[in-house]
Coordinates of C-alpha atoms in Angstrom, one line a residue:
X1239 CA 42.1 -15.2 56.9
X1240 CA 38.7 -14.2 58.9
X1241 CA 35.6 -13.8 57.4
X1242 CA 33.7 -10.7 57.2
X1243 CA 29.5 -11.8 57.4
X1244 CA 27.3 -9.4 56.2
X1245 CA 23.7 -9.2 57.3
X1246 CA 21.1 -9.9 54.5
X1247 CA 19.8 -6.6 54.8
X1248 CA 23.0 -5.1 55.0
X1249 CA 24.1 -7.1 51.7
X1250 CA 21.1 -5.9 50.1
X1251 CA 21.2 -2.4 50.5
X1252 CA 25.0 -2.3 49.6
X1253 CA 23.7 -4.1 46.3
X1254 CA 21.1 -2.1 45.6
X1255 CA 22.9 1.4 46.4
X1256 CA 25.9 -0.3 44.1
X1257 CA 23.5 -0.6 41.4
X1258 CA 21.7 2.9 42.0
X1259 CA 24.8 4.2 41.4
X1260 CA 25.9 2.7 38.6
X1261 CA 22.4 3.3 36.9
X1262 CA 23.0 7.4 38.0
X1263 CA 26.8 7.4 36.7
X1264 CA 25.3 6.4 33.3
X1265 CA 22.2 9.0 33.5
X1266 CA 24.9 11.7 33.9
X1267 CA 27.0 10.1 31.1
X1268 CA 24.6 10.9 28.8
X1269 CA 24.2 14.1 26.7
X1270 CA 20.9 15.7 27.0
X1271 CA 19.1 17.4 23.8
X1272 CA 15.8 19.4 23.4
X1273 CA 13.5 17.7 20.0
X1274 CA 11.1 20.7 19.2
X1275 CA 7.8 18.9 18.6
X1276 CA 5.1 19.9 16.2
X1277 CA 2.2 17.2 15.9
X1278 CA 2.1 15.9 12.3
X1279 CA 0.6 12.4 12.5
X1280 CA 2.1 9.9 11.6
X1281 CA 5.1 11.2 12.0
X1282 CA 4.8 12.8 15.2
X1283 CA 1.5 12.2 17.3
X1284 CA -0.6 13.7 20.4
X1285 CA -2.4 12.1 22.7
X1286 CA -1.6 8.6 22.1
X1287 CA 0.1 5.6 22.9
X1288 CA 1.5 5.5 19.8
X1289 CA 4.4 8.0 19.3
X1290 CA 4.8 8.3 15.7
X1291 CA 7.9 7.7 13.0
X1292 CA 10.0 9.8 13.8
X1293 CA 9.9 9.4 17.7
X1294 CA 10.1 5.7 17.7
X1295 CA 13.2 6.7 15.4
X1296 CA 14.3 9.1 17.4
X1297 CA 14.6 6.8 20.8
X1298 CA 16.4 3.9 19.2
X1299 CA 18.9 6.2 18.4
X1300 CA 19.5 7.8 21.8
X1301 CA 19.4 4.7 23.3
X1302 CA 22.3 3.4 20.7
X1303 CA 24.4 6.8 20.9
X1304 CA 23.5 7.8 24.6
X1305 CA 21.7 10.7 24.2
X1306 CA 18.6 11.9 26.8
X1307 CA 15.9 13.5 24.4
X1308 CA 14.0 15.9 25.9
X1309 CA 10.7 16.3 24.1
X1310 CA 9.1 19.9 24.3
X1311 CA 5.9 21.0 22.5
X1312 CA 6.4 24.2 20.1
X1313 CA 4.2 26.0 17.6
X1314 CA 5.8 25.8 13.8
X1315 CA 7.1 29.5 14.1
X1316 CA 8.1 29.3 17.1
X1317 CA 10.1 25.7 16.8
X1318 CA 11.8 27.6 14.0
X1319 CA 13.4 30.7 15.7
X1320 CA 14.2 29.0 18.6
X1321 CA 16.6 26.0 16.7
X1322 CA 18.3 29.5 15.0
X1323 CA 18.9 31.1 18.6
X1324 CA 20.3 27.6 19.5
X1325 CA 17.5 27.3 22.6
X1326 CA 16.7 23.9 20.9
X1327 CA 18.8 21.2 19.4
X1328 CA 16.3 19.4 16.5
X1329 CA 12.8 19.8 15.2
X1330 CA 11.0 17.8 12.5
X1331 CA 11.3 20.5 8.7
X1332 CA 12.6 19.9 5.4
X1333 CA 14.8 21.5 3.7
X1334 CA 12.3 22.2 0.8
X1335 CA 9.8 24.2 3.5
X1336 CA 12.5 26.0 5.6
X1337 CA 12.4 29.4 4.8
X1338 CA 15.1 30.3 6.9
X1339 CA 18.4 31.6 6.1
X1340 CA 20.9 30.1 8.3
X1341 CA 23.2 27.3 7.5
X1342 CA 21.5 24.1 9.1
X1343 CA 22.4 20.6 9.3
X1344 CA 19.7 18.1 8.3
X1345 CA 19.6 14.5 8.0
X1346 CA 18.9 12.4 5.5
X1347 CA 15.4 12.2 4.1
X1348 CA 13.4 10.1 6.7
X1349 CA 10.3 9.7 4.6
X1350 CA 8.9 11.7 1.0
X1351 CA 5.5 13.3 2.0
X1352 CA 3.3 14.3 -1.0
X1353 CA 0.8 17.3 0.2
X1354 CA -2.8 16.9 -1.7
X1355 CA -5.5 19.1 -2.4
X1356 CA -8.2 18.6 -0.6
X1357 CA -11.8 20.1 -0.6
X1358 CA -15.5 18.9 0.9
X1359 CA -17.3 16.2 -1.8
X1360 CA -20.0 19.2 -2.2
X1361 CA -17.7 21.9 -3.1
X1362 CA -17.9 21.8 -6.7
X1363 CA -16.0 21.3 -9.5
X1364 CA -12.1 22.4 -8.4
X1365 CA -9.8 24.1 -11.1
X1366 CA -5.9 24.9 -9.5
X1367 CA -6.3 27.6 -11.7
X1368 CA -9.0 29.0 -9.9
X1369 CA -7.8 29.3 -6.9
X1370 CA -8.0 33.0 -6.1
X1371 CA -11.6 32.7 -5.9
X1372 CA -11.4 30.3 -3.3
X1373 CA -10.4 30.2 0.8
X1374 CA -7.4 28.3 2.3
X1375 CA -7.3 26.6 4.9
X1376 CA -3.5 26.5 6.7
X1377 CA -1.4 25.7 9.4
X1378 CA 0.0 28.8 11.4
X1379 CA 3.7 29.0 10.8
X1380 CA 3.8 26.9 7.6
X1381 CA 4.9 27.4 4.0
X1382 CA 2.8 26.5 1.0
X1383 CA 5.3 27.1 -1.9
X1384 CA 3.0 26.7 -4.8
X1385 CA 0.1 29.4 -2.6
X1386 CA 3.1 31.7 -1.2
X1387 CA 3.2 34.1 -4.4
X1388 CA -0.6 34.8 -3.9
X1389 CA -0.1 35.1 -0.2
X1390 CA 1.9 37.4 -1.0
X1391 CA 0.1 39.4 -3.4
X1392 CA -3.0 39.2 -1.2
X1393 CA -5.0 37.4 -4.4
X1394 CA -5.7 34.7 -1.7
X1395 CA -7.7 34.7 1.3
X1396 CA -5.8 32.3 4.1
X1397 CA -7.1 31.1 8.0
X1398 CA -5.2 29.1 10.2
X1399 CA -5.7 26.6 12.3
X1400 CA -3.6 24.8 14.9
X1401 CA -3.6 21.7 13.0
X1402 CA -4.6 19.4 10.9
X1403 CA -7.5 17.8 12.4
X1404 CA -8.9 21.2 12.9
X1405 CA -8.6 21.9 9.1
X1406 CA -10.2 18.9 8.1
X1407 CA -13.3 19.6 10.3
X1408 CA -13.9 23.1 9.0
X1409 CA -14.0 21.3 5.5
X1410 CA -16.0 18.4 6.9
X1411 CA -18.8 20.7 8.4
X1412 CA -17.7 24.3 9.0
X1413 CA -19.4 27.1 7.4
X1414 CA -16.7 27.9 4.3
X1415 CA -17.2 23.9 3.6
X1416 CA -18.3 25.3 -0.1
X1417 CA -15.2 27.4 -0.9
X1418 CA -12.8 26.1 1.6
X1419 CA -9.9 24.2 0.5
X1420 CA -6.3 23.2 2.0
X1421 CA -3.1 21.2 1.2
X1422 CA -2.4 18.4 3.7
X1423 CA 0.0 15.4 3.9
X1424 CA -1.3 12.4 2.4
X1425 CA 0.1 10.1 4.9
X1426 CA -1.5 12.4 7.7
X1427 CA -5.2 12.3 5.7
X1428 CA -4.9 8.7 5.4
X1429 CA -3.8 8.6 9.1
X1430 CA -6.8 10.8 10.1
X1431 CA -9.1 9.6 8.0
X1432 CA -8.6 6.1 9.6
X1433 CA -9.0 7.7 12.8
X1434 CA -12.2 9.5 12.2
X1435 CA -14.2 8.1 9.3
X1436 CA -16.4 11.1 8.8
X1437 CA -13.0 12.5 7.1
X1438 CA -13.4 10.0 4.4
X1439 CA -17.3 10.0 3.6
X1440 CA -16.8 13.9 3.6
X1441 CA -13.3 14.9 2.1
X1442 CA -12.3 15.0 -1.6
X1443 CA -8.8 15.0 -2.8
X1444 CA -7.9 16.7 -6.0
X1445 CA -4.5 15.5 -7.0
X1446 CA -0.9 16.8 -5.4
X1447 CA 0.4 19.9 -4.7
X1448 CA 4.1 19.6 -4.0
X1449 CA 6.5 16.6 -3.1
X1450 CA 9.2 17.1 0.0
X1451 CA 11.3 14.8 2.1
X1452 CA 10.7 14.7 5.6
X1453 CA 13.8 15.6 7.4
X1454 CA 15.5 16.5 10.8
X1455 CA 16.6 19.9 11.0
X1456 CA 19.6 20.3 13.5
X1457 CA 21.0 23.7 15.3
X1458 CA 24.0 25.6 14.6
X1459 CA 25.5 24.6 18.1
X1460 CA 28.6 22.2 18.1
X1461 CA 26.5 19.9 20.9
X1462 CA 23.6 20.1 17.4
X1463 CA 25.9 19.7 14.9
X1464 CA 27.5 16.0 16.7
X1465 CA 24.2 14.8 17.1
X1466 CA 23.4 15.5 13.3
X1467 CA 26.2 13.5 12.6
X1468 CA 25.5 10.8 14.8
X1469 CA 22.5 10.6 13.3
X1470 CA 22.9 10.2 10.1
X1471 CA 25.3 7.6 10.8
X1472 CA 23.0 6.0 12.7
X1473 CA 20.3 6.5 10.3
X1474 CA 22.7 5.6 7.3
X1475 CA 22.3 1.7 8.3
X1476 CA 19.4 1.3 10.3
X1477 CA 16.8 2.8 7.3
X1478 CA 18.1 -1.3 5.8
X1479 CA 16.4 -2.6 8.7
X1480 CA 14.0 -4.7 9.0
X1481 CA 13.0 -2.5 11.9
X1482 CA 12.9 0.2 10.2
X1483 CA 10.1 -1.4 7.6
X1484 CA 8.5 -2.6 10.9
X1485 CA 8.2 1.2 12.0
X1486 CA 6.3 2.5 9.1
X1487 CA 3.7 -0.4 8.7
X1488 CA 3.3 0.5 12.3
X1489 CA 2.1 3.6 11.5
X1490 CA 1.0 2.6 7.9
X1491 CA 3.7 3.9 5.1

């Protein structure tokens, strides 16, 4: 039998196209999906190396199930109408907030978040039942469920901001510092606050508000509904990991 001799260069190019190929045969194997993203540190962050919770959870299960996230930036309201029109496949909700009225699939609670009421030091004594009197300080596109009724009734003033950062500011310095007030995450306060100290010599919190699990929401689409299912399979297990405790000291839950 003759031998066939391949020159090195020849060898390696036939290698590394073998390999290219293989690598692109898996890239198209894999199921592509658009994650709705709405900064809410820790869970989801901007600007940083860091990703946040749910991202680093997020990755380890594409990477397990062969999905290709594709991670685009929408405002709360928007993020909301487009995962009913189907134009996205999952955004970070819960089900206590959602005031939508399609039938979603969520996943299992990912971490409880208990929003607190927070003011400036100097902005005097603060009674919950006094609130008319006051001004709030929000998040475009998001639900306060203990505020909505007076939202409703216009008995409360509201301004919105883009997020959370920006509200703490306004009470850290702005101008309505003395009658301001908001309702903010305690795990993103304690993240910001760590972050920018001037949050914590200047901000007051004035016990919680409400108490929700933080959730994936999923689309109505059959490619949504499979990946809700995968994840919550995946999620099922993996929330016993010591990965998974690894993750939130990460970020400091």
């Amino acid at each position: 039998m003759a031998l066939i001799y391949l020159p090195k260069t020849r060898l390696l190019l036939s290698c590394a196209l073998f390999f290219f190929g293989q690598a692109k045969a898996a890239e198209e194997s894999k199921t592509f999906i658009n994650f709705a993203v709405q900064y809410y540190p820790p869970f989801i962050i901007e600007h940083a190396q860091e990703q946040g919770v749910l991202i680093d959870i997020f990755e380890l299960f594409s990477a397990q199930y062969h999905y290709q996230p594709h991670y685009l930036v929408y405002p709360e309201k928007r993020s909301s109408i487009a995962i009913e029109r189907g134009n996205v496949d999952v955004r970070m909700e819960s089900e206590h907030w959602y005031r939508g009225t399609m039938q979603m699939c969520w996943s299992e609670p990912i971490y409880t978040v208990e929003d607190v009421f927070v003011t400036h030091k100097e902005s005097g004594k603060f009674d919950i039942n006094g609130l008319n009197e006051r001004l709030f300080l929000g998040r475009f596109g998001y639900t306060y469920p203990q505020l909505e009724l007076s939202f409703d009734n216009n008995l409360l003033q509201r301004k919105d901001y883009y997020s959370e950062f920006d509200i703490l500011s306004v009470l850290a310095g702005g101008s309505d510092k003395g009658l301001a007030f908001s309702i903010v995450g305690e795990p993103t306060l304690r993240w910001l606050q760590l972050k920018y100290p001037v949050f914590k010599s200047t901000i007051s919190v004035h016990g919680v508000s409400d108490v929700a699990p933080l959730q994936l929401q999923f689309g109505r689409t059959q490619r949504a509904k499979k990946l809700c299912d995968d994840f919550n399979h995946f999620y099922t297990d993996f929330k016993k990991t010591e990965q998974f405790k690894q993750i939130l000291l990460k970020y400091g839950l």
